[in-house]
Coordinates of C-alpha atoms (C1' of nucleotides) in Angstrom, one line a residue:
Chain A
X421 CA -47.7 67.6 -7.9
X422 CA -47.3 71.0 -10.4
X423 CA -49.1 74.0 -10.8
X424 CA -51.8 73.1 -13.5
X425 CA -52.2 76.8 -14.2
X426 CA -49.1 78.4 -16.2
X427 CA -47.6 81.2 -14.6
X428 CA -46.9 84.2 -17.2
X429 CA -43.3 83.9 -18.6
X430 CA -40.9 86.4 -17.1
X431 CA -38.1 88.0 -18.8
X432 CA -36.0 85.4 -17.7
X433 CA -37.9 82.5 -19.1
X434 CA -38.3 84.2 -22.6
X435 CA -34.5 84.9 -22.7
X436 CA -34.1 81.0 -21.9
X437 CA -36.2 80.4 -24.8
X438 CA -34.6 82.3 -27.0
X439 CA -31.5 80.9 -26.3
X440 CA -32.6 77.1 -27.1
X441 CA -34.3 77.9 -30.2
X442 CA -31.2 78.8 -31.5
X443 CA -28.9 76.2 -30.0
X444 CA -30.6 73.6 -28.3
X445 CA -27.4 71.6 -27.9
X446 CA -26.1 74.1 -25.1
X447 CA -25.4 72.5 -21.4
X448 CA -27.7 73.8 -18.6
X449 CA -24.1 75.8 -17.3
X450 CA -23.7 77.4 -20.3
X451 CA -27.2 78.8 -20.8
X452 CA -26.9 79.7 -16.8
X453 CA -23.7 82.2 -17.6
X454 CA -25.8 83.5 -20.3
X455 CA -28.6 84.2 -17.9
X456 CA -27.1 84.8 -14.6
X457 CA -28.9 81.5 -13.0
X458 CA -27.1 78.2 -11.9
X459 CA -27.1 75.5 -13.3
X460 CA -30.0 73.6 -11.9
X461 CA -32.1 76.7 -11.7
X462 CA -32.0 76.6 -15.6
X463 CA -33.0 72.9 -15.7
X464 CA -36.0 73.2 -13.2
X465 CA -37.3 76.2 -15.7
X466 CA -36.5 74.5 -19.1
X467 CA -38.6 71.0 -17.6
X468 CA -41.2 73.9 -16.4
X469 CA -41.5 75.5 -20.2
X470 CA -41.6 72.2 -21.3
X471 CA -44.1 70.8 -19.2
X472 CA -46.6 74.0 -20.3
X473 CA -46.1 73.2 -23.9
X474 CA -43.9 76.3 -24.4
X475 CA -41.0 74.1 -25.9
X476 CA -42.8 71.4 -28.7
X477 CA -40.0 69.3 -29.4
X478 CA -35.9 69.6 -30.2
X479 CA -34.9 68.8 -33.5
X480 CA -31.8 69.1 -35.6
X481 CA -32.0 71.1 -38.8
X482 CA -30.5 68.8 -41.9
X483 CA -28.4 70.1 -44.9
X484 CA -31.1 69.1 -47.4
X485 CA -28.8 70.2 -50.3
X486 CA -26.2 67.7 -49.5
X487 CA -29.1 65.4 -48.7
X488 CA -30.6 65.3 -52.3
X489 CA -33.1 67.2 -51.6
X490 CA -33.0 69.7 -54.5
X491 CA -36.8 70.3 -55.5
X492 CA -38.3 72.0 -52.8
X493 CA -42.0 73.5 -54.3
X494 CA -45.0 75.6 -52.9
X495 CA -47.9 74.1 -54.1
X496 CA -51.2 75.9 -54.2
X497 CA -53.9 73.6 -54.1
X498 CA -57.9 73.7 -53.9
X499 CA -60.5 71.0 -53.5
X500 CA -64.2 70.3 -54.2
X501 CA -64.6 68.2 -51.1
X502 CA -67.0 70.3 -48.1
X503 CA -68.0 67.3 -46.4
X504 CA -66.1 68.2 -42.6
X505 CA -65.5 64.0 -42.6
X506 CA -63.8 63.7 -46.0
X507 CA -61.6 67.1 -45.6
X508 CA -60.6 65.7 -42.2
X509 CA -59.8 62.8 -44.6
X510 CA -57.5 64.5 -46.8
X511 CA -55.6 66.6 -44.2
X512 CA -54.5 63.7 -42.5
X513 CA -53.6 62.0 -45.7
X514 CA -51.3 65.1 -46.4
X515 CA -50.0 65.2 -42.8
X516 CA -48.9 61.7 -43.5
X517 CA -47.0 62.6 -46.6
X518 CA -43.3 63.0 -45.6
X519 CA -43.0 64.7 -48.8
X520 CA -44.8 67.5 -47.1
X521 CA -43.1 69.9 -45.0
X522 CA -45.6 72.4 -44.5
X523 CA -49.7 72.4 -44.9
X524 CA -51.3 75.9 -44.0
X525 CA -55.0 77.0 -45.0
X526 CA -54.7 80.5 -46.4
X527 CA -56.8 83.4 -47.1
X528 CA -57.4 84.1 -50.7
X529 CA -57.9 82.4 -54.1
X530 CA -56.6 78.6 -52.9
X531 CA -57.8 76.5 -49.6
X532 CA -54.4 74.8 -49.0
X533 CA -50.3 75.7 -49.2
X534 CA -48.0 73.1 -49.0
X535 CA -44.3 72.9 -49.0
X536 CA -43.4 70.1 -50.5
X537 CA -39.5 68.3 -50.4
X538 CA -38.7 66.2 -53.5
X539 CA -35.2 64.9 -55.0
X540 CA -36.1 65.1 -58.6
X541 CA -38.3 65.6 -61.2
X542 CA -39.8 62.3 -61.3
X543 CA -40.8 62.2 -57.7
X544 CA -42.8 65.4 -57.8
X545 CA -44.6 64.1 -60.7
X546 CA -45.4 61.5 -58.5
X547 CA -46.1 63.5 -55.5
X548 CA -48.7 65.6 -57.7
X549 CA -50.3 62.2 -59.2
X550 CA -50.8 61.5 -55.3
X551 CA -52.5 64.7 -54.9
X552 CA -54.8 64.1 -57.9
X553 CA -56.1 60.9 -56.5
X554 CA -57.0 62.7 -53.1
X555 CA -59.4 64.8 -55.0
X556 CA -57.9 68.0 -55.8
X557 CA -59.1 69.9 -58.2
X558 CA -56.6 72.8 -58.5
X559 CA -53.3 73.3 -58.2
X560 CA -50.4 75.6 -59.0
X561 CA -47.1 74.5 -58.3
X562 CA -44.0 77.0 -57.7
X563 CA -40.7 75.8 -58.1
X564 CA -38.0 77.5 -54.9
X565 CA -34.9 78.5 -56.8
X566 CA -33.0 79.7 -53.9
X567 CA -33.4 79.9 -50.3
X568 CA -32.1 83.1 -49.3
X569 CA -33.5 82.5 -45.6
X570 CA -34.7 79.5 -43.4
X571 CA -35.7 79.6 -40.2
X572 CA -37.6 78.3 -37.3
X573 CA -36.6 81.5 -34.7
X574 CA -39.8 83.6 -33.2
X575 CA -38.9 87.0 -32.6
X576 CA -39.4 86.5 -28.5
X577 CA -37.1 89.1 -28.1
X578 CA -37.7 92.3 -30.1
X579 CA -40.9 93.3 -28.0
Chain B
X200 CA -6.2 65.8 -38.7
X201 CA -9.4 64.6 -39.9
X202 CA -10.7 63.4 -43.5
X203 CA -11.6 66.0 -45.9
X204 CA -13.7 63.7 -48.9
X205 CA -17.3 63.3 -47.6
X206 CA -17.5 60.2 -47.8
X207 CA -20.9 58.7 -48.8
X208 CA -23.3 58.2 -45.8
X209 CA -24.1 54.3 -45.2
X210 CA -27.5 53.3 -44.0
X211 CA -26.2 53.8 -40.4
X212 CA -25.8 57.5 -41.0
X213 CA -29.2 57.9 -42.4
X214 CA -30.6 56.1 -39.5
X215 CA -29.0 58.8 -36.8
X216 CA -30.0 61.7 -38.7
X217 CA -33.3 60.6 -39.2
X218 CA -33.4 60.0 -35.3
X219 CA -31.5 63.2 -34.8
X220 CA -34.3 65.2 -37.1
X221 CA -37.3 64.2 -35.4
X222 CA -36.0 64.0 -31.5
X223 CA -32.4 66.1 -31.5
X224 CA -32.2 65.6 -27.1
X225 CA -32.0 62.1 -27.4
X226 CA -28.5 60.6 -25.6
X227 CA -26.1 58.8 -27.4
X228 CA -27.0 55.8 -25.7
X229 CA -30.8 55.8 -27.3
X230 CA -29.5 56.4 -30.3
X231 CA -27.4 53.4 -29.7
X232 CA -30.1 51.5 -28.7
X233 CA -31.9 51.8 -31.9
X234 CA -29.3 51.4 -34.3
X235 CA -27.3 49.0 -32.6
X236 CA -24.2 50.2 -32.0
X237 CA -22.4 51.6 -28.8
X238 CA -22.9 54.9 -27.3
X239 CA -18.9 56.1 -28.3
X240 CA -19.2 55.1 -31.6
X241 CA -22.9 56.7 -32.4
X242 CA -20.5 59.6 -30.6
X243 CA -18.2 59.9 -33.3
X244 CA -20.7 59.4 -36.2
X245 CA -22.4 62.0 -35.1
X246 CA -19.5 64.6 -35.0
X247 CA -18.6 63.7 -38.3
X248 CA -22.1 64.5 -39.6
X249 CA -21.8 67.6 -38.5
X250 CA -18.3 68.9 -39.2
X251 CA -19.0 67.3 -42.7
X252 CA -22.0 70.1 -42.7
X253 CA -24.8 67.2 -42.5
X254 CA -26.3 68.0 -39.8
X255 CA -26.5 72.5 -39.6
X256 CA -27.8 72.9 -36.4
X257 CA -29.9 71.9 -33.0
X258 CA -32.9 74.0 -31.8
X259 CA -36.0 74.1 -30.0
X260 CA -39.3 74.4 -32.0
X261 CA -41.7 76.7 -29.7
X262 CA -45.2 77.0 -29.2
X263 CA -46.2 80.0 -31.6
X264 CA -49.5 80.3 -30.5
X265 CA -48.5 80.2 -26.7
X266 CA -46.0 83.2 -27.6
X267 CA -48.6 85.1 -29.5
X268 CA -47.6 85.0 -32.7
X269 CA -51.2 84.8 -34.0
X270 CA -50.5 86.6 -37.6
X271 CA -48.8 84.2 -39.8
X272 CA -48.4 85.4 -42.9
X273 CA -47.2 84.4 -46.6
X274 CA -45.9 87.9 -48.4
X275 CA -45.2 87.2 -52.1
X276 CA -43.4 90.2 -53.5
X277 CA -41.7 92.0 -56.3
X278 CA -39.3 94.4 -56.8
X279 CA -38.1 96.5 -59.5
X280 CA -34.3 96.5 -58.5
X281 CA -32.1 94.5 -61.3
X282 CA -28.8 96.0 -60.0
X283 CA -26.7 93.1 -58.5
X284 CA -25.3 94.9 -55.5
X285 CA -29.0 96.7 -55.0
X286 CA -30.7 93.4 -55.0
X287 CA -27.9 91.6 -52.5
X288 CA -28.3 94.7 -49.9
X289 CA -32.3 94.1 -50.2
X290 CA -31.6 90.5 -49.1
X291 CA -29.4 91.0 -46.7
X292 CA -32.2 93.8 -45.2
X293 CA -34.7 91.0 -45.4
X294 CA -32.8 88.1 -43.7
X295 CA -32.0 90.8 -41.1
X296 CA -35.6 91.3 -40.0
X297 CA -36.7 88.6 -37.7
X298 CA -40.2 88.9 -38.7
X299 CA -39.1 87.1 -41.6
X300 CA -39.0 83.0 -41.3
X301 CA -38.7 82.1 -44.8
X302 CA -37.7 83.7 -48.0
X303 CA -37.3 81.5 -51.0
X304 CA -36.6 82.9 -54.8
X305 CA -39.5 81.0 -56.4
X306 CA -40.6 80.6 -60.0
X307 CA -43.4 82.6 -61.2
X308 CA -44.9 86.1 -61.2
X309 CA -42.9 87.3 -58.3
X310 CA -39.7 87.5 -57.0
X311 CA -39.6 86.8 -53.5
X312 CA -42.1 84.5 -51.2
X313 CA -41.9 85.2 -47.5
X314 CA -43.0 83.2 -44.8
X315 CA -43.6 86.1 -41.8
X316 CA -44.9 85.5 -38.1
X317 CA -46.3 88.7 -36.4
X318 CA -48.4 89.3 -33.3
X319 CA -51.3 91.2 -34.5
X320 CA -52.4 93.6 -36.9
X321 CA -50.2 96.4 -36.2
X322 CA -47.0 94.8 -36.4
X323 CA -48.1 93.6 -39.8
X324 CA -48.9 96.8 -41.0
X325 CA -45.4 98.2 -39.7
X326 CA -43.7 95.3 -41.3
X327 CA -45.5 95.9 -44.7
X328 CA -44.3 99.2 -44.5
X329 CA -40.6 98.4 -43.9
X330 CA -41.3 96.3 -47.1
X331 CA -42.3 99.5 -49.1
X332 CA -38.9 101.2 -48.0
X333 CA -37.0 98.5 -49.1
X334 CA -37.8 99.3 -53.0
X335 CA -41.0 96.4 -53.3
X336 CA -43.4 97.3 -55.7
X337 CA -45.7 94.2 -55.9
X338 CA -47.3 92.3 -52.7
X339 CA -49.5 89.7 -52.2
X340 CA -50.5 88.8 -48.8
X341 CA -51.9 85.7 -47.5
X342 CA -53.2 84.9 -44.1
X343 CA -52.2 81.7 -42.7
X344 CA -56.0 80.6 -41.0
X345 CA -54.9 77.2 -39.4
X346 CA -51.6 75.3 -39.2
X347 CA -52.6 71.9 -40.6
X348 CA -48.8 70.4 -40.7
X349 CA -45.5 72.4 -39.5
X350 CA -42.5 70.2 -39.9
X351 CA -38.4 70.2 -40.7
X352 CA -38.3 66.6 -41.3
X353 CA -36.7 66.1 -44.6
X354 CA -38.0 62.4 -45.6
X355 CA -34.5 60.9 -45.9
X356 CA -35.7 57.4 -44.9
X357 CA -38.0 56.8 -47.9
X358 CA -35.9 56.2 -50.2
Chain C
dA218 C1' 1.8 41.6 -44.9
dA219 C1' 1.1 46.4 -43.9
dA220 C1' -2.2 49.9 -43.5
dT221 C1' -6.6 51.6 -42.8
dT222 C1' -11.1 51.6 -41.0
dC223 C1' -14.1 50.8 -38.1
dG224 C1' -16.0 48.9 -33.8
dC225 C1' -16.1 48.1 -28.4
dA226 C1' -14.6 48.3 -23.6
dG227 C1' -12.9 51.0 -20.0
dA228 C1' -11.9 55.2 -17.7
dA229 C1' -11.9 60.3 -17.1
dT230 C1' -14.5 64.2 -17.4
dA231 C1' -18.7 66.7 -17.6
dA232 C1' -23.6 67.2 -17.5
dT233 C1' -28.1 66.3 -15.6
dA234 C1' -31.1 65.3 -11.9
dT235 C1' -32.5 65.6 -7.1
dA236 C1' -32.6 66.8 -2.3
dC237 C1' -32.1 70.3 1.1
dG238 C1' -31.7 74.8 3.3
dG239 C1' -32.4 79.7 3.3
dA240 C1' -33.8 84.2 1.6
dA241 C1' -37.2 87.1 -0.3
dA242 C1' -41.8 88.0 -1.6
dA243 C1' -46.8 87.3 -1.1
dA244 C1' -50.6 86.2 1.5
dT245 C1' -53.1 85.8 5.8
dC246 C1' -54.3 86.9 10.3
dT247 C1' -54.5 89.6 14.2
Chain D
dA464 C1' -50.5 98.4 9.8
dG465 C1' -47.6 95.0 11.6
dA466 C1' -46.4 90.3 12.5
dT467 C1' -46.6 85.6 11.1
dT468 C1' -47.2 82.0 8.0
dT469 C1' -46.9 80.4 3.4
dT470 C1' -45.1 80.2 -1.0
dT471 C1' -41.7 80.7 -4.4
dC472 C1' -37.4 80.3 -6.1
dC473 C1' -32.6 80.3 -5.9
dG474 C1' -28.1 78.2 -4.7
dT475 C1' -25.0 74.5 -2.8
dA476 C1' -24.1 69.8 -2.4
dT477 C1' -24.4 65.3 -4.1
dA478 C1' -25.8 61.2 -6.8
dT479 C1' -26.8 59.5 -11.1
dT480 C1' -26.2 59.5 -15.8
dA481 C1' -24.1 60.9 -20.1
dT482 C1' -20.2 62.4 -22.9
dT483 C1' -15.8 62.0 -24.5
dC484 C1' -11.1 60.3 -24.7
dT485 C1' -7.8 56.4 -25.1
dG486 C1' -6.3 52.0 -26.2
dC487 C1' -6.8 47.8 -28.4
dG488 C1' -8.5 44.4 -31.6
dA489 C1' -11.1 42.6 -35.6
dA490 C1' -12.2 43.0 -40.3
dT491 C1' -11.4 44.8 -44.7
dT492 C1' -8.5 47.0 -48.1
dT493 C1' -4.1 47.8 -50.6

DNA sequence: AAATTCGCAGAATAATATACGGAAAAATCT
DNA sequence: AGATTTTTCCGTATATTATTCTGCGAATTT
């Protein structure tokens, strides 16, 4: 059927990817100009990059401003739990939270960072009285004031 | 030419940019499908989300990991600017890099949180220094160890 | 009753998907 | 090393599918 092994990206490939994780929305002819390819040269590569996982998923970025969405918090947080079952627990109850944007384990003083979407006030209160009951201990809460940048482009390029 | 109130978004609306934020390569014809109407007029919703500023844009999330961006990284920093114009040029420098995913204004003992991806060690070390030409005086850096959730769904639906 | 706001159906345009042939590079075999 | 086979990958051509435009009608508003 397909080659199971992936074949190392050529320069071609990366510039393909840089192009869609900018504008996904652009028609196979248009990224082919862009790339000196035709048309159908660009689709067989694009199914190829997202056969070997190089292209997760396409998504559209929403105005979350106009969308009510004017709390947006990073949340330190720490737990007392070390039992490997009942963390696993407690990640996937965060991963389930649409509330939570982001959940990364950091280095330093805190096990968890979260980025958290709220409208108001009232539903972060409740989002932290969820995190209470999951059995975390510690938490310090940062409020974003402004976003001066957002977003989800990897610097393929510059190398 | 066109309306230029927003009007307010009915449940219909919701619906297709909840679809469109989670899976943005679907046809108009799904997206029909699932919230029963036809493809030409889940056409023209959909252009008016987005020339009403809605929806801001398409892309393609990639596999960060499979590109070699192994050092994520989250930089909180300070400066010691207060000069309006000073301060805007330092944004401007740090929406320019392309290191830089995030940067959010946040409540609290610094200034500045940055979200950064690198590929290893070195990189980061030339980033930080850029950092230090920019006029920061304060940094905290934390490692990212393991992505537990990554997502740009705003939870629209909930409510 | 007129005007406006949607929707759908149908048709024109455009994009995606697929099959096929050929050129260039890589691998294999004298 | 040189010739032949194999593989890879592109482009052209074509079929299928999707997008987009237009016209018309129903329902609601003014």
């Amino acid at each position: 059927m397909e080659s199971i092994v992936n074949k190392v990206l050529d320069q071609t490939d990366v510039h393909i990817l840089d192009i869609l994780q900018k504008e996904a929305q652009l028609s196979n002819t248009e990224i082919a100009k862009q790339v000196n390819l035709s048309p159908p040269a660009v689709h067989s590569r694009i199914k190829r990059l997202e056969s070997e996982g190089y292209i997760i998923r396409q998504v559209a970025i929403l105005n979350q401003e106009k969308l009510g969405f004017d709390l947006l918090c990073y949340i330190f947080i720490s737990t007392d739990i070390h039992q490997a079952e009942e963390l696993h627990r407690l990640e996937r109850a965060l991963v389930e939270m649409p509330e939570v944007l982001e959940c990364q384990c950091l280095t330093g003083e805190y096990d968890y960072l979260l980025k958290v979407a709220n409208k108001n006030r009232k539903d972060l209160q409740d989002f932290i009285r969820k995190l209470n009951k999951l059995g975390i201990t510690k938490i310090q809460t940062s409020l974003a004031l402004r976003e001066v940048k957002y977003s989800t482009v990897l610097p393929i390029m510059e190398t």
